[in-house]
Coordinates of C-alpha atoms in Angstrom, one line a residue:
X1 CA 11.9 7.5 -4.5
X2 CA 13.2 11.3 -3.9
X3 CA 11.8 14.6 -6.2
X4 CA 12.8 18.1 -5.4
X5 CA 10.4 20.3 -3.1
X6 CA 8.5 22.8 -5.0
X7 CA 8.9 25.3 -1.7
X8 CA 12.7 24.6 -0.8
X9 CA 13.9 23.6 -4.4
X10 CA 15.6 20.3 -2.1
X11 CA 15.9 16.8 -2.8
X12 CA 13.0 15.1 -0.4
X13 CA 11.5 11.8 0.0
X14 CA 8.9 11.2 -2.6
X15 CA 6.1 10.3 -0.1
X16 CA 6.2 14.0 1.1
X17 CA 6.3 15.9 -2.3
X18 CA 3.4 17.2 -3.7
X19 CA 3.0 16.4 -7.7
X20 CA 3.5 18.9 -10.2
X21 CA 3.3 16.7 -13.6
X22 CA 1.9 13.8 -14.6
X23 CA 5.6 12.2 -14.2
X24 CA 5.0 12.6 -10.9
X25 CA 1.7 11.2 -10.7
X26 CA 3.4 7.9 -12.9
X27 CA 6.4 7.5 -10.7
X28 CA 4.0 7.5 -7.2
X29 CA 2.7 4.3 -9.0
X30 CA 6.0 2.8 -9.9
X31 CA 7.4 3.6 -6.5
X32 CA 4.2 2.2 -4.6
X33 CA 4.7 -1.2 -6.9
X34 CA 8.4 -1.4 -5.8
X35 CA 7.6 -1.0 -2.1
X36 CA 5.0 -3.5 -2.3
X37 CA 7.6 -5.9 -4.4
X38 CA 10.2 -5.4 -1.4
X39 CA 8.6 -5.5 1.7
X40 CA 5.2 -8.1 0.8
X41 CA 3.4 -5.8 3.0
X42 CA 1.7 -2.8 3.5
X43 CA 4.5 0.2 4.0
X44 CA 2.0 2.5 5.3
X45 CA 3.0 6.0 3.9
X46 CA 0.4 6.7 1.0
X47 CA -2.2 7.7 3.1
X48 CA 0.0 10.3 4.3
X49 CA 1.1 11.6 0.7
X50 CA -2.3 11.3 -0.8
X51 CA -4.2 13.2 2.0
X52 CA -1.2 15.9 1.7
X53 CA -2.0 16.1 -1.9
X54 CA -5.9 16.5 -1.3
X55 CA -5.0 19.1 1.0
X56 CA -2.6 21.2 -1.2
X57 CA -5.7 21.8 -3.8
X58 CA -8.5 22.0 -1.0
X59 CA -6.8 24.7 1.2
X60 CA -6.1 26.8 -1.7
X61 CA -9.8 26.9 -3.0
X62 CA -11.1 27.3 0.3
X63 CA -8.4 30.4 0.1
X64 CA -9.7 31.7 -2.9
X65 CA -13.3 31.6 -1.9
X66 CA -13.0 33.0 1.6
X67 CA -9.8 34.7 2.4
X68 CA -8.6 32.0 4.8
X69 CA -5.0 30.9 5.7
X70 CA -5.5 27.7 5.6
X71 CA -2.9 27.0 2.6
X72 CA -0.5 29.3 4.3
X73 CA -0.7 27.1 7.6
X74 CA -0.5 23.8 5.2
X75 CA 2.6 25.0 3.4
X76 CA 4.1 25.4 6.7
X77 CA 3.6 22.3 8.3
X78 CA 4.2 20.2 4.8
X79 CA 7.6 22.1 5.0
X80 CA 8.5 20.5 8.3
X81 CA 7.5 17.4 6.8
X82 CA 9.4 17.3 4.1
X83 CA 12.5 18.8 6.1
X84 CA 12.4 16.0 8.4
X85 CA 10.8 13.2 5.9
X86 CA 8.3 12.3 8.5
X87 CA 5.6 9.5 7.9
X88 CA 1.8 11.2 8.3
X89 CA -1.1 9.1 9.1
X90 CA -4.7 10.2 8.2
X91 CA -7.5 10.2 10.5
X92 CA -11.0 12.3 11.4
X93 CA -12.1 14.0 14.3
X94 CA -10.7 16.0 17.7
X95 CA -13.4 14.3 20.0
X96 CA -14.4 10.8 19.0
X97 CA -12.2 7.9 16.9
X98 CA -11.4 6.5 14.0
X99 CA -11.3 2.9 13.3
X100 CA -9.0 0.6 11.8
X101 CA -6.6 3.2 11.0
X102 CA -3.3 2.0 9.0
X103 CA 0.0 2.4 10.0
X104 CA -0.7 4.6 12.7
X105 CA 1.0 3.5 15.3
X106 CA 4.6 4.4 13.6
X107 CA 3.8 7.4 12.2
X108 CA 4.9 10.9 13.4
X109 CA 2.0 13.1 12.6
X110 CA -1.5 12.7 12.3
X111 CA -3.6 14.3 9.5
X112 CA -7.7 14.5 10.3
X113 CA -9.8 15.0 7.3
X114 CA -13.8 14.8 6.7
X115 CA -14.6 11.4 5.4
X116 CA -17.7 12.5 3.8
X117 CA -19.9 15.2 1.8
X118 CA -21.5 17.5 4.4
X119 CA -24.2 19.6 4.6
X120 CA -24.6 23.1 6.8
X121 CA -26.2 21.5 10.4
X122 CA -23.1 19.4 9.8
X123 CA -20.5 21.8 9.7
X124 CA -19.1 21.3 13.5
X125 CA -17.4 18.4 11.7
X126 CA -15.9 19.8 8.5
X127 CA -12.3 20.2 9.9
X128 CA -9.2 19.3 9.3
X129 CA -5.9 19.6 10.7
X130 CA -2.6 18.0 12.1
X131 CA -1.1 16.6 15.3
X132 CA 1.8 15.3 16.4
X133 CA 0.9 11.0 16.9
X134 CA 2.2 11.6 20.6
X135 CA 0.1 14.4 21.3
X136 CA -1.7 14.2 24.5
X137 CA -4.9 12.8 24.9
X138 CA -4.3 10.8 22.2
X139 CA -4.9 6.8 22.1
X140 CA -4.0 4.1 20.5
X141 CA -5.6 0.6 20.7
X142 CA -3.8 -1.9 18.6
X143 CA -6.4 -4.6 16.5
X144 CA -5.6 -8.3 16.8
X145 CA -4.4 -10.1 13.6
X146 CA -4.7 -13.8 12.6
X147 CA -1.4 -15.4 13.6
X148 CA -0.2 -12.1 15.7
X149 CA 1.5 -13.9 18.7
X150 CA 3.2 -16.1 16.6
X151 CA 6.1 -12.9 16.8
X152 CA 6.0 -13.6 20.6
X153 CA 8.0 -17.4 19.8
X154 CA 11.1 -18.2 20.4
X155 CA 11.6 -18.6 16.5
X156 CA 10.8 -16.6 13.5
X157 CA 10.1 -19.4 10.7
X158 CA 6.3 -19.5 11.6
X159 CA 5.7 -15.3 10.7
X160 CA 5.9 -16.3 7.3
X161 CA 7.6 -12.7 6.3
X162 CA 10.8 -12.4 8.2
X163 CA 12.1 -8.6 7.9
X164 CA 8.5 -6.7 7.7
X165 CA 4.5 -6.4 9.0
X166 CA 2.1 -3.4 10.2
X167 CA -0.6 -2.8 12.6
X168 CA -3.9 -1.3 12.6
X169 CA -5.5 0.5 15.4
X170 CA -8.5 2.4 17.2
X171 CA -7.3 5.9 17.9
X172 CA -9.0 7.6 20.2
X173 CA -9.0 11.5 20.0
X174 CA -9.5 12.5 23.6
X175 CA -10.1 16.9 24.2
X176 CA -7.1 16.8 21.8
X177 CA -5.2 20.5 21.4
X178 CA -4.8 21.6 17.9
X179 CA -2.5 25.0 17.5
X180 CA -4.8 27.1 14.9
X181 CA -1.3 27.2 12.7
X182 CA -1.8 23.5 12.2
X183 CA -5.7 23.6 11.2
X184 CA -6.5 23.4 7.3
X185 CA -10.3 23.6 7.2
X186 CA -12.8 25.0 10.2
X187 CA -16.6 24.7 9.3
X188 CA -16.7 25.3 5.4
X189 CA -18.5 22.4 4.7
X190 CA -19.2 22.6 1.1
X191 CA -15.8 21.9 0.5
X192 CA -15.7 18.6 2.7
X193 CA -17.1 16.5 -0.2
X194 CA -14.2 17.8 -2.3
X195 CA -11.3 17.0 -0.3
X196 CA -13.1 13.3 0.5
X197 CA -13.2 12.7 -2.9
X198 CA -9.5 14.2 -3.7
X199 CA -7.9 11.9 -1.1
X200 CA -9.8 9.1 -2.3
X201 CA -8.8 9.3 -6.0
X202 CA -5.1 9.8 -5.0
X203 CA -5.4 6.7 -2.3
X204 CA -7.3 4.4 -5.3
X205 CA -4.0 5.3 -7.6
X206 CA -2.1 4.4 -4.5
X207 CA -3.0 0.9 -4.5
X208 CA -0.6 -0.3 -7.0
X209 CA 1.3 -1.2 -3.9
X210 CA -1.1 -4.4 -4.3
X211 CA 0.7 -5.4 -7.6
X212 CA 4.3 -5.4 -5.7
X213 CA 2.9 -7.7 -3.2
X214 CA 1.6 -9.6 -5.7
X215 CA 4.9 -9.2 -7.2
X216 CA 6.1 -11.0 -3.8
X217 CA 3.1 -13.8 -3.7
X218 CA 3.6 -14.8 -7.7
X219 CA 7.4 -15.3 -6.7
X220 CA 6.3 -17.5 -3.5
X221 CA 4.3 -19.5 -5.9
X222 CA 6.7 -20.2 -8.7
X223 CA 9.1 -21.1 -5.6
X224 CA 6.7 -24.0 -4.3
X225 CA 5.6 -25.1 -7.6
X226 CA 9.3 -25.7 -8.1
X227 CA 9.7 -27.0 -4.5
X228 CA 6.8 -29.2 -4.9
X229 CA 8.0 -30.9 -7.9
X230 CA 5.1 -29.9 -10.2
X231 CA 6.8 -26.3 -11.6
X232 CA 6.3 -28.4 -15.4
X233 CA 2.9 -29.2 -14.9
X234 CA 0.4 -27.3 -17.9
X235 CA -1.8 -26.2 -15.7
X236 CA 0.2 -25.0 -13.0
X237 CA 2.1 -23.1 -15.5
X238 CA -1.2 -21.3 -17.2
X239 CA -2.2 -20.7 -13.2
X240 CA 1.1 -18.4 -13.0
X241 CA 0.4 -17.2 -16.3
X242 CA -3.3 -16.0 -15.1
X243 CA -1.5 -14.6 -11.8
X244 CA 0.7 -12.0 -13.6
X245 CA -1.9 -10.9 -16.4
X246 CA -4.4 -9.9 -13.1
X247 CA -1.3 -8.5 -11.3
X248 CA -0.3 -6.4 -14.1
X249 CA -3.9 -5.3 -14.8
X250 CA -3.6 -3.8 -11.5
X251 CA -0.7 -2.0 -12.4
X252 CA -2.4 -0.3 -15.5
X253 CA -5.0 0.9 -13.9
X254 CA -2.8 2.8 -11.4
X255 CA -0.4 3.7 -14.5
X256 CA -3.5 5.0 -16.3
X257 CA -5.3 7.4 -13.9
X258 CA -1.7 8.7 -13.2
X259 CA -1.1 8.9 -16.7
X260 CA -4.5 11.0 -17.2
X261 CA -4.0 13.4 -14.6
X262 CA -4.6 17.1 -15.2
X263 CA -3.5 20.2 -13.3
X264 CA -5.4 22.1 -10.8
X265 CA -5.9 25.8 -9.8
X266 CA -3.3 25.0 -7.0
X267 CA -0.9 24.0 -8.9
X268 CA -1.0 20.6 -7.7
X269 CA -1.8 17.7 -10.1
X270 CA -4.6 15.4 -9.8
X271 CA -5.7 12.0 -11.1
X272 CA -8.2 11.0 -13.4
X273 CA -10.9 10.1 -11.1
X274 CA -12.8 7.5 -13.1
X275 CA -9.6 5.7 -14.0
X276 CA -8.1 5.9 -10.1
X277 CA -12.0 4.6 -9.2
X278 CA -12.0 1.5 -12.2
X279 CA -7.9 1.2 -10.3
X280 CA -9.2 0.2 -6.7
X281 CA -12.6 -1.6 -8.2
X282 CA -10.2 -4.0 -9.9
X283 CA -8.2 -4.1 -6.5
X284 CA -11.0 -5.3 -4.6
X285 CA -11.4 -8.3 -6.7
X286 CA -8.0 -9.8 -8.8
X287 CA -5.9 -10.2 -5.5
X288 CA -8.3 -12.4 -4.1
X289 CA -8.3 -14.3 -7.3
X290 CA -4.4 -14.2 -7.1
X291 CA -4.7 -15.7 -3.4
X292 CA -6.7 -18.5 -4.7
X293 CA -4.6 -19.8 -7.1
X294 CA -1.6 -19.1 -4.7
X295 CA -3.2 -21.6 -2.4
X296 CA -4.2 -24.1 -5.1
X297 CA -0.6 -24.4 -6.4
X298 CA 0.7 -24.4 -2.7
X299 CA -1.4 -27.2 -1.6
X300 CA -3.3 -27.9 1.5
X301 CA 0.4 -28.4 3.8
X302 CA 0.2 -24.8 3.9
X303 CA -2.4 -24.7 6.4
X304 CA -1.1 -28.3 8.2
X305 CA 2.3 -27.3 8.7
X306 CA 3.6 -28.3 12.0
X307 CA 5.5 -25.4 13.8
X308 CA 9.3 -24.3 13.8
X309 CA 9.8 -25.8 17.0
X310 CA 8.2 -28.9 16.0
X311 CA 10.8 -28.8 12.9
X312 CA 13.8 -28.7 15.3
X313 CA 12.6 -30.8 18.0
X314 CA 15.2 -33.6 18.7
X315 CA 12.0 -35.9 19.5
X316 CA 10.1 -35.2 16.0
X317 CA 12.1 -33.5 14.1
X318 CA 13.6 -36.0 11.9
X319 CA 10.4 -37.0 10.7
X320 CA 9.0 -33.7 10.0
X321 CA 12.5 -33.0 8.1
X322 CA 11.7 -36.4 6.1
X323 CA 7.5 -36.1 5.3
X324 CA 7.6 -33.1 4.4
X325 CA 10.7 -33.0 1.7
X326 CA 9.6 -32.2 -1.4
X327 CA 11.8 -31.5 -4.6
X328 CA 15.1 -33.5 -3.8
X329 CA 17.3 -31.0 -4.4
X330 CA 15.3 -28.0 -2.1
X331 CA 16.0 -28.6 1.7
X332 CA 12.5 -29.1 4.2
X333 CA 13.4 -25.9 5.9
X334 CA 13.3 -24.1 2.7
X335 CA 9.9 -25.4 1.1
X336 CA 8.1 -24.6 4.9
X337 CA 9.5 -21.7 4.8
X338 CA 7.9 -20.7 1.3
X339 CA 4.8 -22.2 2.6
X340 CA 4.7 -20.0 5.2
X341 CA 4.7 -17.0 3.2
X342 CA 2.3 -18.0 1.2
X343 CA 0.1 -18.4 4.3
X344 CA 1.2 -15.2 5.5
X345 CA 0.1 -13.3 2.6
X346 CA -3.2 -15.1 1.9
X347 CA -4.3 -16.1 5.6
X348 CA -2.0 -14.5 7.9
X349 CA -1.3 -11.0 9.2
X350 CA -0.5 -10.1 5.6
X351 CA -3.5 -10.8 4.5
X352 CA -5.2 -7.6 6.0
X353 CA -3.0 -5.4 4.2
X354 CA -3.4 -7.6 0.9
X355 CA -6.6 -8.8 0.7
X356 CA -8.7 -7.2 3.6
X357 CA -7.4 -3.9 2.9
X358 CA -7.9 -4.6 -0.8
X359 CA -11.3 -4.9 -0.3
X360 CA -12.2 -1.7 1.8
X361 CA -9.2 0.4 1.9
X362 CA -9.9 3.8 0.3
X363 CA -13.7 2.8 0.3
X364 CA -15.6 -0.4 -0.1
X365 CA -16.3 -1.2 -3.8
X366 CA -19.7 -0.2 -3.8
X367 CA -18.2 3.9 -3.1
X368 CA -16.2 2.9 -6.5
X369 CA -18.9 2.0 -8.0
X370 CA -20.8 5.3 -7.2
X371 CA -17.5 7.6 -7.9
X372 CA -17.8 5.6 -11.4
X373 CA -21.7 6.2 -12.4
X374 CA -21.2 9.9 -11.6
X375 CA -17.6 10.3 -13.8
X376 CA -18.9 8.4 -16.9
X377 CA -19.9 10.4 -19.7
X378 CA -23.2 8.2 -20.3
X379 CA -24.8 11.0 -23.0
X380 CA -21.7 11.1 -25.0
X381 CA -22.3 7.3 -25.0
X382 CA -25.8 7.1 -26.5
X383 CA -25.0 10.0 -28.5
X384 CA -22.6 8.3 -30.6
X385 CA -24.9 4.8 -30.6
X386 CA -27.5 7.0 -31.6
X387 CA -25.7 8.6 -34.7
X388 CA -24.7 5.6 -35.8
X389 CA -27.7 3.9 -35.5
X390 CA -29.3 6.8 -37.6
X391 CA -31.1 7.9 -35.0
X392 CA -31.6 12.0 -34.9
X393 CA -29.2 12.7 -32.3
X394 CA -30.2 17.0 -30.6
X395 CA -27.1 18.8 -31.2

């Protein structure tokens, strides 16, 4: 959770160091797994870290090409970060807005980057910079969840995850200031594609996060096979079995671009793209498979389940305390309270950070899918079939 800052020489939070091994690269996946194992949610710093990352390389190659400050001005800034472990949130543009944006509303600064390659006519928009999240002119328009008002009741049963949650947002950059000591790229487009495609690696390594709240929903499940009576069942037993070997193949592919990762000019150290993009294509596809057989296991009371207030009514309580006992030896309370987890992760406002946010966070899976034709060496492919096939291979 901590490393020492390559500019200070201090002990800082981890989410605001800049990697300088491949250790560092391995323990950003470890600590995204833990945080995901202890809070079942999304925790809403790794866009932050990865686009601070992306910016330590791309600022220093714009440097070298053109004589700019830009990573004087991002040295700067990630200093105060660090100093005062502040949470950065990523967005695009000074004029316009960027949807669906994670985490933003609790986080102190926000980072604008390009979220595509550019071409010359487009350079207006290659720029990138950082502004305080309560700068003026600045605006933030909060997106509904599935069960939201549900943390407007009297009780807290019914949230399903007690201690944590998040919100997405619009934010709405309105003739927004930006101090020229705070701006990282101005118009030099043919570096726009780069950065994209840094930040995006580091945020497809990021989503390990999704094996710790997997971590979370495999433990929910054991819980309410137990609670349910049917924890000795075969096939509820393989089920759990097929939930950890997709959870942990998450984790290896996280383990494994981090684990590849290679120094840059900068200084910094970067991924291995096609292992961080193979990371987040398996992301978009296992957790939904883990949610499945979450709900099968659960069974369908997860979704009838009469309220909290229902549970300790003095009219109908009693008999919602004695239909819906399970195990003898777990209390009602507890087993609707597992249930409700379960729903929170797999239907609820959890779900956007799990399985939503699986699906299209750092990029839909068809822009993994691209990243992953271009990084495979297909020649060195046929090459070898060909030699082996004793076909005359061109050295």
């Amino acid at each position: 959770m901590t490393a020492t800052s390559h500019i200070t020489g201090k002990k800082i939070n981890r989410f605001t160091h800049i990697h300088h091994s491949t250790e560092d690269l391995v323990k950003k996946s470890k600590m995204g797994r833990l945080l995901g194992s202890l809070t079942g949610c999304c925790f809403q710093r790794c866009v932050g870290m990865d686009a601070m990352n992306a910016l330590s390389m791309t600022t220093y190659d714009i440097d070298q090409k053109y004589g700019t400050q830009y990573n004087k001005h991002f040295l700067k800034f990630l200093e105060y970060v660090q100093e005062n472990d502040l949470v950065c949130d990523g967005a695009i543009v000074v004029r316009g807005a960027k949807c669906h944006q994670t985490g933003a509303v609790n986080s102190h600064e926000i980072i604008t980057m390009p979220t595509i390659s550019m071409r010359e006519e487009d350079k207006d928009y290659a720029i990138s910079f950082a502004v305080p999240a309560d700068t003026e002119g600045i605006t933030y328009i909060l997106g509904r969840q599935s069960c939201d008002t549900r943390k407007r009741e009297e009780g807290t049963m019914d949230r399903g995850n007690q201690i944590y949650g998040g919100h997405e947002a619009l934010v709405v950059f309105d003739d927004v200031f930006v101090p020229w000591d705070r701006v990282f790229m101005y118009k030099e487009w043919d570096f726009a594609g780069q950065l994209v495609e840094q930040f995006a690696s580091y945020h497809r390594q990021s989503y390990a996060c999704k094996a710790g709240v997997g971590d979370v929903l495999i433990g929910a499940t054991q819980c309410i096979a137990e609670y349910n009576g049917a924890q000795k069942a075969s096939h509820v037993k393989d089920k759990i079995i097929e939930m950890n070997h997709l959870n942990e193949t998450l984790f290896c592919g996280s383990l494994a671009c981090a684990a590849e990762g290679h120094k840059e000019p900068s200084g910094t150290y970067y991924v291995n793209t096609l292992l961080a993009n193979v990371c987040k294509q398996n992301v978009t596809r296992f957790p939904y498979e883990i949610a499945r057989l979450a709900q099968d296991i659960a069974g369908g009371l997860m979704v009838t389940l009469p309220s909290e207030e229902d549970f300790r009514s003095p009219e109908v309580g009693k008999w919602v305390e004695k239909y819906y006992k399970g195990n003898a030896d777990v209390s009602t309370e507890d087993r609707m309270r597992i249930l409700r987890l379960i729903e929170n992760i797999t239907l609820g406002t959890a779900a956007v950070g799990y399985l939503t946010e699986s699906m299209h966070g750092a990029g839909s899976p068809q822009a993994q899918r691209i990243m992953i034709s271009r990084q495979v060496n297909m020649n060195a492919k046929k090459k070898v079939a060909k030699k082996l096939s004793g076909i005359d291979v061109d050295e």
